[in-house]
mmCIF file of C-alpha atoms in Angstrom:
data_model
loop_
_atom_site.group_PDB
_atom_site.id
_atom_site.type_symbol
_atom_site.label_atom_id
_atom_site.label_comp_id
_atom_site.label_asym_id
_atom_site.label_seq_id
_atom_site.Cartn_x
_atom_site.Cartn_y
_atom_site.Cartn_z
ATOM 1 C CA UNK A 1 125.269 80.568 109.446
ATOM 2 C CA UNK A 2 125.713 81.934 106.002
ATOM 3 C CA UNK A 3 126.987 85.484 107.085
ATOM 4 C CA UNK A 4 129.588 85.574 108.946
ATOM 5 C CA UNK A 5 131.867 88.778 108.100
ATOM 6 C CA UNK A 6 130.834 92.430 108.100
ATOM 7 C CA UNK A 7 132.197 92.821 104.793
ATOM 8 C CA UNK A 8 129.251 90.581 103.637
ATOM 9 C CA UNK A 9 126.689 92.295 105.715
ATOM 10 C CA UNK A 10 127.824 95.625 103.935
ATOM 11 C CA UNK A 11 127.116 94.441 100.988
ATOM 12 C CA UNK A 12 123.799 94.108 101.343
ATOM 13 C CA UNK A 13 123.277 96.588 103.989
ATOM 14 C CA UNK A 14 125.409 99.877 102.971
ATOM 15 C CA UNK A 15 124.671 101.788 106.158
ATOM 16 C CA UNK A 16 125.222 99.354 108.516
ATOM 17 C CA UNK A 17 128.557 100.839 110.475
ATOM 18 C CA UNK A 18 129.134 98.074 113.238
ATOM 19 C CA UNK A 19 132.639 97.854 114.228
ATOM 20 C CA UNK A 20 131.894 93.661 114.607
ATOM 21 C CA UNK A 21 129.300 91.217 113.952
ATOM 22 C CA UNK A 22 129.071 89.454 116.689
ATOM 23 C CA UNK A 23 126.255 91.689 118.174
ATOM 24 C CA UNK A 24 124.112 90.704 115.229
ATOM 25 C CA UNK A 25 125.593 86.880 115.031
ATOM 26 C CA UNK A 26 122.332 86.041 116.758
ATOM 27 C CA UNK A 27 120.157 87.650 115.059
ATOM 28 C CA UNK A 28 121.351 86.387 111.671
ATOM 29 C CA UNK A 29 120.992 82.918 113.079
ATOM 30 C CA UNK A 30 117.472 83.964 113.317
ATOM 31 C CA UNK A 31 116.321 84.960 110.414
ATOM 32 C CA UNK A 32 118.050 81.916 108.981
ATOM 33 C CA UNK A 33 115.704 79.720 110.737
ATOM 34 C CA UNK A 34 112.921 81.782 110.882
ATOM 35 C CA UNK A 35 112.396 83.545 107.465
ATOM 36 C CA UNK A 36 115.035 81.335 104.985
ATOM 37 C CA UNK A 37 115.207 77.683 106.469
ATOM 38 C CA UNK A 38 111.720 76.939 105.646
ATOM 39 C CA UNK A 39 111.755 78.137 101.376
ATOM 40 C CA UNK A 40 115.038 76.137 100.534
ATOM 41 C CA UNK A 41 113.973 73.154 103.046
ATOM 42 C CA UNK A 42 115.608 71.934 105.852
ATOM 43 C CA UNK A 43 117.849 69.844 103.327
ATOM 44 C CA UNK A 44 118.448 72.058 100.939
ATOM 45 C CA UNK A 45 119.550 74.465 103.783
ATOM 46 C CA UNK A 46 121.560 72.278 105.824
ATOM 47 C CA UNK A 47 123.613 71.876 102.469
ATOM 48 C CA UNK A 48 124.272 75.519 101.582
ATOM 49 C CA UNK A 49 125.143 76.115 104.912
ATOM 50 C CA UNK A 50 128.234 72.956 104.602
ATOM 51 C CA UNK A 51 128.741 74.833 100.965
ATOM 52 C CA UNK A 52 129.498 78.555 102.532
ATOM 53 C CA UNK A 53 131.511 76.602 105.295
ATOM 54 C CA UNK A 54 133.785 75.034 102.413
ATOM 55 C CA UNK A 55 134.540 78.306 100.827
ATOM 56 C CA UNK A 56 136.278 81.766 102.205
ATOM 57 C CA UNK A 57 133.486 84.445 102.773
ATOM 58 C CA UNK A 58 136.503 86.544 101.572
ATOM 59 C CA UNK A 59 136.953 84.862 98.229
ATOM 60 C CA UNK A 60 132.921 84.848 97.914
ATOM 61 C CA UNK A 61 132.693 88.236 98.294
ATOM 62 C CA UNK A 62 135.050 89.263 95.181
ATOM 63 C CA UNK A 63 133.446 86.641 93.441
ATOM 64 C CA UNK A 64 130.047 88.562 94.028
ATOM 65 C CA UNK A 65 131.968 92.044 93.371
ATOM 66 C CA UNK A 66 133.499 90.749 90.044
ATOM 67 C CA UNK A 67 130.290 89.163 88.753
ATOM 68 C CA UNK A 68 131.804 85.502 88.217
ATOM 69 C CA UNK A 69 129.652 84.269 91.201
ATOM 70 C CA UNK A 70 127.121 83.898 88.336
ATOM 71 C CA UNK A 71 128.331 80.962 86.471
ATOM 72 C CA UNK A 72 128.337 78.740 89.728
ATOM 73 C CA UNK A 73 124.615 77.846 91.459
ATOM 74 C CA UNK A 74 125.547 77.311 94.564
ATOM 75 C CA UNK A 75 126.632 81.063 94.555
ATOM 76 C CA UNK A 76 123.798 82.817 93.143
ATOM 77 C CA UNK A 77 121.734 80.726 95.740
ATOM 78 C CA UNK A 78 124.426 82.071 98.310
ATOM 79 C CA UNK A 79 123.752 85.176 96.894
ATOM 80 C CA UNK A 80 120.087 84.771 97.267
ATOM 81 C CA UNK A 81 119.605 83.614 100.506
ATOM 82 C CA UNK A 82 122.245 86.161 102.116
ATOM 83 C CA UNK A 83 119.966 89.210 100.733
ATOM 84 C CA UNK A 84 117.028 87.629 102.690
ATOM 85 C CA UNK A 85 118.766 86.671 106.130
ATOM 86 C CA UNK A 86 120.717 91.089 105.529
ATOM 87 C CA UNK A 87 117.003 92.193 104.900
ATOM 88 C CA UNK A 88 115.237 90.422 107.420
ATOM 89 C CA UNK A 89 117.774 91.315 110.090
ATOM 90 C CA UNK A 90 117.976 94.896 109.793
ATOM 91 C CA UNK A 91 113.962 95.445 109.691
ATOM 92 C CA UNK A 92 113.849 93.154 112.681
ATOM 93 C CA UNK A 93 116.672 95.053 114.284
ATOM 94 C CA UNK A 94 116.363 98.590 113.486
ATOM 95 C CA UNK A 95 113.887 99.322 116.211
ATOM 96 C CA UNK A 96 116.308 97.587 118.902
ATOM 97 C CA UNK A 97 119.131 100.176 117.742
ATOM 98 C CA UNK A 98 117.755 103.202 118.996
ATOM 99 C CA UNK A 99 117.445 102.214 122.402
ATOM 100 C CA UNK A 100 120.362 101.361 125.135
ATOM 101 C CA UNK A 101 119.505 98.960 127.717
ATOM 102 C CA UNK A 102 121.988 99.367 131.209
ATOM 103 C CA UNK A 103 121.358 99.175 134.176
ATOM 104 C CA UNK A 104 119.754 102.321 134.929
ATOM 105 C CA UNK A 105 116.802 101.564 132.664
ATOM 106 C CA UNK A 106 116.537 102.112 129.149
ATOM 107 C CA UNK A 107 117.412 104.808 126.930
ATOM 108 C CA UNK A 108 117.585 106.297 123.756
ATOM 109 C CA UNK A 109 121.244 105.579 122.097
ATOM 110 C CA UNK A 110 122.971 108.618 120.937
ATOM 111 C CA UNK A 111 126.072 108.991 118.727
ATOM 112 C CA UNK A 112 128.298 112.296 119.279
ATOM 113 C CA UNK A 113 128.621 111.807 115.601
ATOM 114 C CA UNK A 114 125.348 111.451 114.134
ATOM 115 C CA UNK A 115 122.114 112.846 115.135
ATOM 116 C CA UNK A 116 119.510 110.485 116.530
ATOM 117 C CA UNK A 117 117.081 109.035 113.502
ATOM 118 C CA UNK A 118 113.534 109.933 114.346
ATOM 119 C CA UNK A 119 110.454 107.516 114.916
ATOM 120 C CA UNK A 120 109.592 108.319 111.298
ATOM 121 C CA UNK A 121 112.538 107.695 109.816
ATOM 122 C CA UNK A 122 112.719 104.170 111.556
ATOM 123 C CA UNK A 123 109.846 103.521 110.602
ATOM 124 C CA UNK A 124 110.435 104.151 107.055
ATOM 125 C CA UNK A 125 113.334 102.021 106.666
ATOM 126 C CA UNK A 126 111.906 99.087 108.956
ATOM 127 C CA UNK A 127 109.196 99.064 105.987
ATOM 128 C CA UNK A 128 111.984 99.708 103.436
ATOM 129 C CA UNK A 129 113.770 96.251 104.791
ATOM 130 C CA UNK A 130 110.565 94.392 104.808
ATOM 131 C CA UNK A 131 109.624 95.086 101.229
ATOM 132 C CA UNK A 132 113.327 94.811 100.029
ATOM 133 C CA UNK A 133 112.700 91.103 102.240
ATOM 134 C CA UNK A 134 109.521 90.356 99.766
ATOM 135 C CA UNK A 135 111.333 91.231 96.607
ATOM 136 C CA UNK A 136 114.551 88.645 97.328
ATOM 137 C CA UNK A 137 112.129 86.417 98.734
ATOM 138 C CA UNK A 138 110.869 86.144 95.070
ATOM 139 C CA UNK A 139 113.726 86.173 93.664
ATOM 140 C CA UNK A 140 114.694 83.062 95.683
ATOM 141 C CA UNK A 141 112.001 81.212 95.004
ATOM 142 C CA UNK A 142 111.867 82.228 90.901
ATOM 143 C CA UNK A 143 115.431 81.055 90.385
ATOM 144 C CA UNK A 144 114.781 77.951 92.065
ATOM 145 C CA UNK A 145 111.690 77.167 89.725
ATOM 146 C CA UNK A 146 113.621 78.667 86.795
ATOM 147 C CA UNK A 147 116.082 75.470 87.574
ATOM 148 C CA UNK A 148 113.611 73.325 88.644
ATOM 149 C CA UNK A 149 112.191 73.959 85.075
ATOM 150 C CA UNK A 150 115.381 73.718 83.166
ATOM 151 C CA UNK A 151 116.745 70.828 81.216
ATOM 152 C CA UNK A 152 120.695 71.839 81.720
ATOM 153 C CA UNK A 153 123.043 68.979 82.849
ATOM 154 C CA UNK A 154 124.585 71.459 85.559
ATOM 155 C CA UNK A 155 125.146 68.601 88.509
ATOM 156 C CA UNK A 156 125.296 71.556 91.217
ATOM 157 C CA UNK A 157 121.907 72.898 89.811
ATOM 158 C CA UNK A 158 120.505 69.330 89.843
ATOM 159 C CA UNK A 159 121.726 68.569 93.437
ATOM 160 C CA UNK A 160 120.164 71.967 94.316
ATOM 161 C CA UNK A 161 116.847 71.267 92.870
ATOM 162 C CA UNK A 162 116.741 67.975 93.760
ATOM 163 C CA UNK A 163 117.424 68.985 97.417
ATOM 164 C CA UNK A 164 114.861 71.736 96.826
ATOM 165 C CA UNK A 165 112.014 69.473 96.003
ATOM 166 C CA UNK A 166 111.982 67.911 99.666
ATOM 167 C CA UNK A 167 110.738 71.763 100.735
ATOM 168 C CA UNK A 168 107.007 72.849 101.045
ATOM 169 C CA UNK A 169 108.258 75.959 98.751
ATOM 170 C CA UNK A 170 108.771 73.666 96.024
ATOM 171 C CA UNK A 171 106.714 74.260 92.404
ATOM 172 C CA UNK A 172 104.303 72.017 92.679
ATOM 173 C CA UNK A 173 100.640 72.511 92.038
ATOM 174 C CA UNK A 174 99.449 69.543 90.148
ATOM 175 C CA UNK A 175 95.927 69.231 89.910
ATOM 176 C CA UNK A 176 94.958 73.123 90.786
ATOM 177 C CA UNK A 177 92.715 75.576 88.379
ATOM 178 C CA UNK A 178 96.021 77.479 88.471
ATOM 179 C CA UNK A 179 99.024 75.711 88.702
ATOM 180 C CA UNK A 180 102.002 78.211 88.924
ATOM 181 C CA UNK A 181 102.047 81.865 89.141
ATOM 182 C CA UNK A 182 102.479 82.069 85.294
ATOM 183 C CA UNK A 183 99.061 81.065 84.802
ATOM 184 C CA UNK A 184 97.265 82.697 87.491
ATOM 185 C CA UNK A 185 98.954 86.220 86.534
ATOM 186 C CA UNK A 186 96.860 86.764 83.115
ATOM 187 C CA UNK A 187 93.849 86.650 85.556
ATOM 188 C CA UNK A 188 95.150 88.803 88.345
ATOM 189 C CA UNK A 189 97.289 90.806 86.250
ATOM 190 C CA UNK A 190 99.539 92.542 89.206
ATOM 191 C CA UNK A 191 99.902 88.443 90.871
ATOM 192 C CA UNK A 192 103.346 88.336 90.063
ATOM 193 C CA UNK A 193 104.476 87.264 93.216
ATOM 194 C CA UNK A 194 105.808 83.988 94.023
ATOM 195 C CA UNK A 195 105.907 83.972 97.163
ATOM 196 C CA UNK A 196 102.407 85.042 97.338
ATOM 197 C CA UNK A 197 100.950 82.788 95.401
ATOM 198 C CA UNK A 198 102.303 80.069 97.139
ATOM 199 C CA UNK A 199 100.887 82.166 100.104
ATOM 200 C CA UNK A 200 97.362 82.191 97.867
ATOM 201 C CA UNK A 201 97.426 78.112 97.368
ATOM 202 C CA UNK A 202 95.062 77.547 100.434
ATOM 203 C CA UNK A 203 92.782 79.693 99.209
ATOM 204 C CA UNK A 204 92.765 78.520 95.342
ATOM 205 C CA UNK A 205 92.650 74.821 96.700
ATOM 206 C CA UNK A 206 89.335 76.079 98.621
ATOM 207 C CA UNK A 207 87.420 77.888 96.279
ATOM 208 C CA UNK A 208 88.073 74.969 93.713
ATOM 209 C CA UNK A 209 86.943 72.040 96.091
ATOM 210 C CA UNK A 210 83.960 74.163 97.559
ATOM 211 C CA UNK A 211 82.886 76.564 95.073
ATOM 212 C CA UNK A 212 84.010 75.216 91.102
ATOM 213 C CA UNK A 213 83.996 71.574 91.738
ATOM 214 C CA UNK A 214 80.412 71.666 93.336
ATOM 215 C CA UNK A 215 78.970 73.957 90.513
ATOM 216 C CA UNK A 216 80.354 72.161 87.596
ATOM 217 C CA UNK A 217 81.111 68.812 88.515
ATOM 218 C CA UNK A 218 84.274 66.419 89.435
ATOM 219 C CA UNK A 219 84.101 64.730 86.305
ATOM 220 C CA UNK A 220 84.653 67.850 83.915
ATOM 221 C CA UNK A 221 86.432 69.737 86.304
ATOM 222 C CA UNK A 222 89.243 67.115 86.537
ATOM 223 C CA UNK A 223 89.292 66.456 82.937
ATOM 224 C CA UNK A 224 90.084 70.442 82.022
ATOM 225 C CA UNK A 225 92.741 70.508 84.699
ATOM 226 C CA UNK A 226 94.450 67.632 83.166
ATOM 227 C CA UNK A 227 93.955 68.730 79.775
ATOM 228 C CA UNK A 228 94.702 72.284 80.345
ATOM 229 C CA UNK A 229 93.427 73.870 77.241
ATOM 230 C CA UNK A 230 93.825 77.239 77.673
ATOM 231 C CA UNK A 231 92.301 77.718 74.359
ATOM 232 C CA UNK A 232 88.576 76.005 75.489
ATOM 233 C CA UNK A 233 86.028 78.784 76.478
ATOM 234 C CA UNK A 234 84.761 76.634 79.344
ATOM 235 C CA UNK A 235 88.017 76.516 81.012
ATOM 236 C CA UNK A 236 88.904 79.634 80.387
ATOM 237 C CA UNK A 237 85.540 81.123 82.048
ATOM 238 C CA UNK A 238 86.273 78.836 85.423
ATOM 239 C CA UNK A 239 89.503 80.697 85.677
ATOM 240 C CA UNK A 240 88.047 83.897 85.330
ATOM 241 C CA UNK A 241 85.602 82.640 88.193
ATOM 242 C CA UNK A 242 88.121 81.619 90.155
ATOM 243 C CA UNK A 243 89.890 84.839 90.253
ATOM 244 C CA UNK A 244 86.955 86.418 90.717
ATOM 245 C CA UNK A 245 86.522 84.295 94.216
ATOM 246 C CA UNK A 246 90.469 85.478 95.080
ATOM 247 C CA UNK A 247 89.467 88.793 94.864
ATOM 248 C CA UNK A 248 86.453 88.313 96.877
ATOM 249 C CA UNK A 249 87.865 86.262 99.787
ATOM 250 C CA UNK A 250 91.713 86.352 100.064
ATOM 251 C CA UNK A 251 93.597 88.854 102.849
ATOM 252 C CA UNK A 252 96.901 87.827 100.934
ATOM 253 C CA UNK A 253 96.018 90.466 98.451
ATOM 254 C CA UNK A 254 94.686 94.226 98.967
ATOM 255 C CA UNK A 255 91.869 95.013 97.239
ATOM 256 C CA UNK A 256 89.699 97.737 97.648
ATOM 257 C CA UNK A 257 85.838 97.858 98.715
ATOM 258 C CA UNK A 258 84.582 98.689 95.148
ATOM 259 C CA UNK A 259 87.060 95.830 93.547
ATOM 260 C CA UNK A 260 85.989 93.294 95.809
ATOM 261 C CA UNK A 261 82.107 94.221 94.889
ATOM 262 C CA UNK A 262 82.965 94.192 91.044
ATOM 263 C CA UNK A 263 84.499 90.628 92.180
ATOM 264 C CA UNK A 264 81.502 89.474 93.068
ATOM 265 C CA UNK A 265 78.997 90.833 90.655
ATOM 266 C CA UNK A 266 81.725 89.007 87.903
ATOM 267 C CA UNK A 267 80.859 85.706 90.197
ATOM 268 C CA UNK A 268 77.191 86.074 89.373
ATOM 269 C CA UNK A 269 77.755 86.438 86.108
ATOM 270 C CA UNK A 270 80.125 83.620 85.142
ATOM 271 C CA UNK A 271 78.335 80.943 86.877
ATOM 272 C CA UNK A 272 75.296 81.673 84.641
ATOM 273 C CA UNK A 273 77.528 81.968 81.771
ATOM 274 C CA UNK A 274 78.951 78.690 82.571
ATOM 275 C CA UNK A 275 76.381 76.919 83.393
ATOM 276 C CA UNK A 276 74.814 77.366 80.158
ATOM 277 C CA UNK A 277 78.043 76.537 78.598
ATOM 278 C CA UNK A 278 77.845 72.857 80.065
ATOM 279 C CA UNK A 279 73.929 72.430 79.576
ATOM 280 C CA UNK A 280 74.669 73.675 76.068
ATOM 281 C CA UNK A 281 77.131 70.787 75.854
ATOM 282 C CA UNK A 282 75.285 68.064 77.536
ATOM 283 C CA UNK A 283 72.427 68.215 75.338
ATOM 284 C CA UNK A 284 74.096 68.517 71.798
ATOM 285 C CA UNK A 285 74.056 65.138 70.411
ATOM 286 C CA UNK A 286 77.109 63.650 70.070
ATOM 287 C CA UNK A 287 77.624 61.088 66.950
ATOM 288 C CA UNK A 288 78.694 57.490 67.897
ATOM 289 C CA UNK A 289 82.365 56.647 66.485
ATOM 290 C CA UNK A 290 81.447 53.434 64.610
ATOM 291 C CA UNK A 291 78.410 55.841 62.787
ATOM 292 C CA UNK A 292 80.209 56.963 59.696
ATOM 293 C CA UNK A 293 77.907 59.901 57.420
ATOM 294 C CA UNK A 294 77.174 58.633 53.990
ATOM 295 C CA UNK A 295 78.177 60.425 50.937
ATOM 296 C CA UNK A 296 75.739 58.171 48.590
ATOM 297 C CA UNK A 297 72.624 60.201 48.205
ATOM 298 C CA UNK A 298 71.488 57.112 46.207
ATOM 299 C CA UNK A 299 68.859 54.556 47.574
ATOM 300 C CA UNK A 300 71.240 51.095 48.199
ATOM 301 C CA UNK A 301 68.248 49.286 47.028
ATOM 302 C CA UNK A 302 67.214 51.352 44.301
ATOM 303 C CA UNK A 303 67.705 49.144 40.989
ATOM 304 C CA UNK A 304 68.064 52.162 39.170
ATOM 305 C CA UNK A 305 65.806 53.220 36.051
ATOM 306 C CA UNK A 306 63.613 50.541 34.392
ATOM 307 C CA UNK A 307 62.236 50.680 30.897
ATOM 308 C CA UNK A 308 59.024 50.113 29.880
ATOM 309 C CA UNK A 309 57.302 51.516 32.939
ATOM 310 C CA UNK A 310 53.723 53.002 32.530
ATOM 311 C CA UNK A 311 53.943 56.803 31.331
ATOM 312 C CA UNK A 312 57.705 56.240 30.470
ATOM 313 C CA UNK A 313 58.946 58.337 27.193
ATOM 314 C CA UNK A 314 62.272 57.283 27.574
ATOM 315 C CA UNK A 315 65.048 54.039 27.139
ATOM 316 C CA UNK A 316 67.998 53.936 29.149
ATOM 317 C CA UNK A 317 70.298 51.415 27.504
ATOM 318 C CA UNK A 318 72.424 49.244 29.894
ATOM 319 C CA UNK A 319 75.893 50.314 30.855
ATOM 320 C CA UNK A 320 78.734 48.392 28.843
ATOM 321 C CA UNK A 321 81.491 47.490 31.170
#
């Protein structure tokens, strides 16, 4: 477990006003496994777990109050992962709170010191927990690629990343249309989500294999993956394209009725527009590379001007030198 004091689970969780953790030790343990354990990898998890058992959840937590935690990775990913296990925990467990079970049945708890939370307001802060659970999920998974992406000689950040790369989670979309969230985001402009666009990967991998590659071909598709020129008109109309698909077949992301029509009238319209594109490029000649254009507008056989030729009024004398 990576929690194991209430001074920890405060931290995260203000409220919370449990006299001990061990009521919530299990469900901690949990959302370890359940919502954490599969973004860092089972490897990458095992390890932070022997990291927070190395260390005093005491010391951590001034570390964390001071702000030094910072300079050390293995204690912003502490950091990181503790938010998500606090987060998931409390939406998962909120519910459970109200209600006492004894045995004479189940009933509502009640606290001569505080006045029962209605249904509402349960409900409001089990979907306060889950979005707060979303946001450090990203967070997680953005640091991670942030270091993944970095060139710093940091031997805890390389062990991390390293360790990281064995996960499913890890940034690593080689050969997609889009191949990180970076470049999918100028196309669906509120896709800044991590963790949903690794969520959105099934469906990108689809629409390119069924949809793109079929329309336009293996050959140039591949070629303008690999090449990646963000600046060609082609490639930048099959990304539009494929966003358009997203928006028209995805349940990761919400879209509206009349967005999801818009979607698909922009569908019609690029794959004409593309189309055209490539036939326009197909049939343009294109020079051989051993054909080099001549700049001598002069016949190579021509001898030049003679003299004396029938109706000639003029003498060209010979050149010198």
């Amino acid at each position: 477990m990576i929690i194991s004091t209430l001074k920890e689970l405060r931290f995260y969780v203000p409220s919370c006003s449990f006299d001990d953790i061990t009521s919530l030790q299990a469900q901690l343990d949990s959302s370890e496994k359940d919502v954490l354990k599969d973004k860092l990898g089972e490897d990458l998890y095992d390890r932070l777990c022997e990291y927070y058992n190395s260390i005093s959840p005491d010391d951590f937590y001034m570390d964390i109050t001071s702000g030094t935690y910072s300079t050390e990775p293995w204690k912003v990913l502490l950091l990181c992962s503790q938010r998500i296990v606090a987060a998931d925990t409390e939406a998962r467990n909120l519910p459970k709170q109200s209600l006492s079970v004894n045995g004479m049945g189940v009933n509502v708890a009640s606290s001569s010191d505080f006045a029962a939370a209605s249904e509402k307001q349960i409900a409001d802060s089990v979907q306060s927990y889950k979005s707060d659970l979303m946001r450090d999920i990203n967070i997680l998974l953005n640091t991670l690629e942030k270091w993944a992406k970095s060139d710093s000689d940091d031997a805890d950040m390389k062990e991390i990343v390293g360790l990281w790369k064995k996960s499913i989670f890890y940034y690593h979309c080689h050969g997609l249309i889009f191949s990180s969230c970076e470049s999918l985001y100028p196309y669906l402009y509120h896709m800044d989500n991590r963790y949903k666009f690794i969520c959105l990967l099934p469906d990108i991998r689809f629409i390119q294999e069924e949809y793109i590659a079929e329309m336009v071909g293996q050959d140039i598709l591949k070629e303008m993956i690999e090449n990646e020129n963000k600046d060609d008109v082609l490639f930048d109309k099959i990304r539009k394209l494929t966003a358009a698909y997203i928006i028209e077949r995805t349940s990761v992301l919400s879209f509206d009725k009349q967005r999801r029509m818009t979607a698909h009238n922009d569908i019609v319209h690029l794959q004409a527009s593309i189309l055209k594109i490539i036939k326009e490029r197909t049939e343009q000649p294109q020079p051989s590379p051993d054909t080099q254009p001549s700049t001598n507008t002069t016949d190579s056989t021509s001898k030049g001007y003679e003299n004396n030729q029938p109706d000639s009024k003029i003498f060209v004398s010979p050149l010198l030198y």
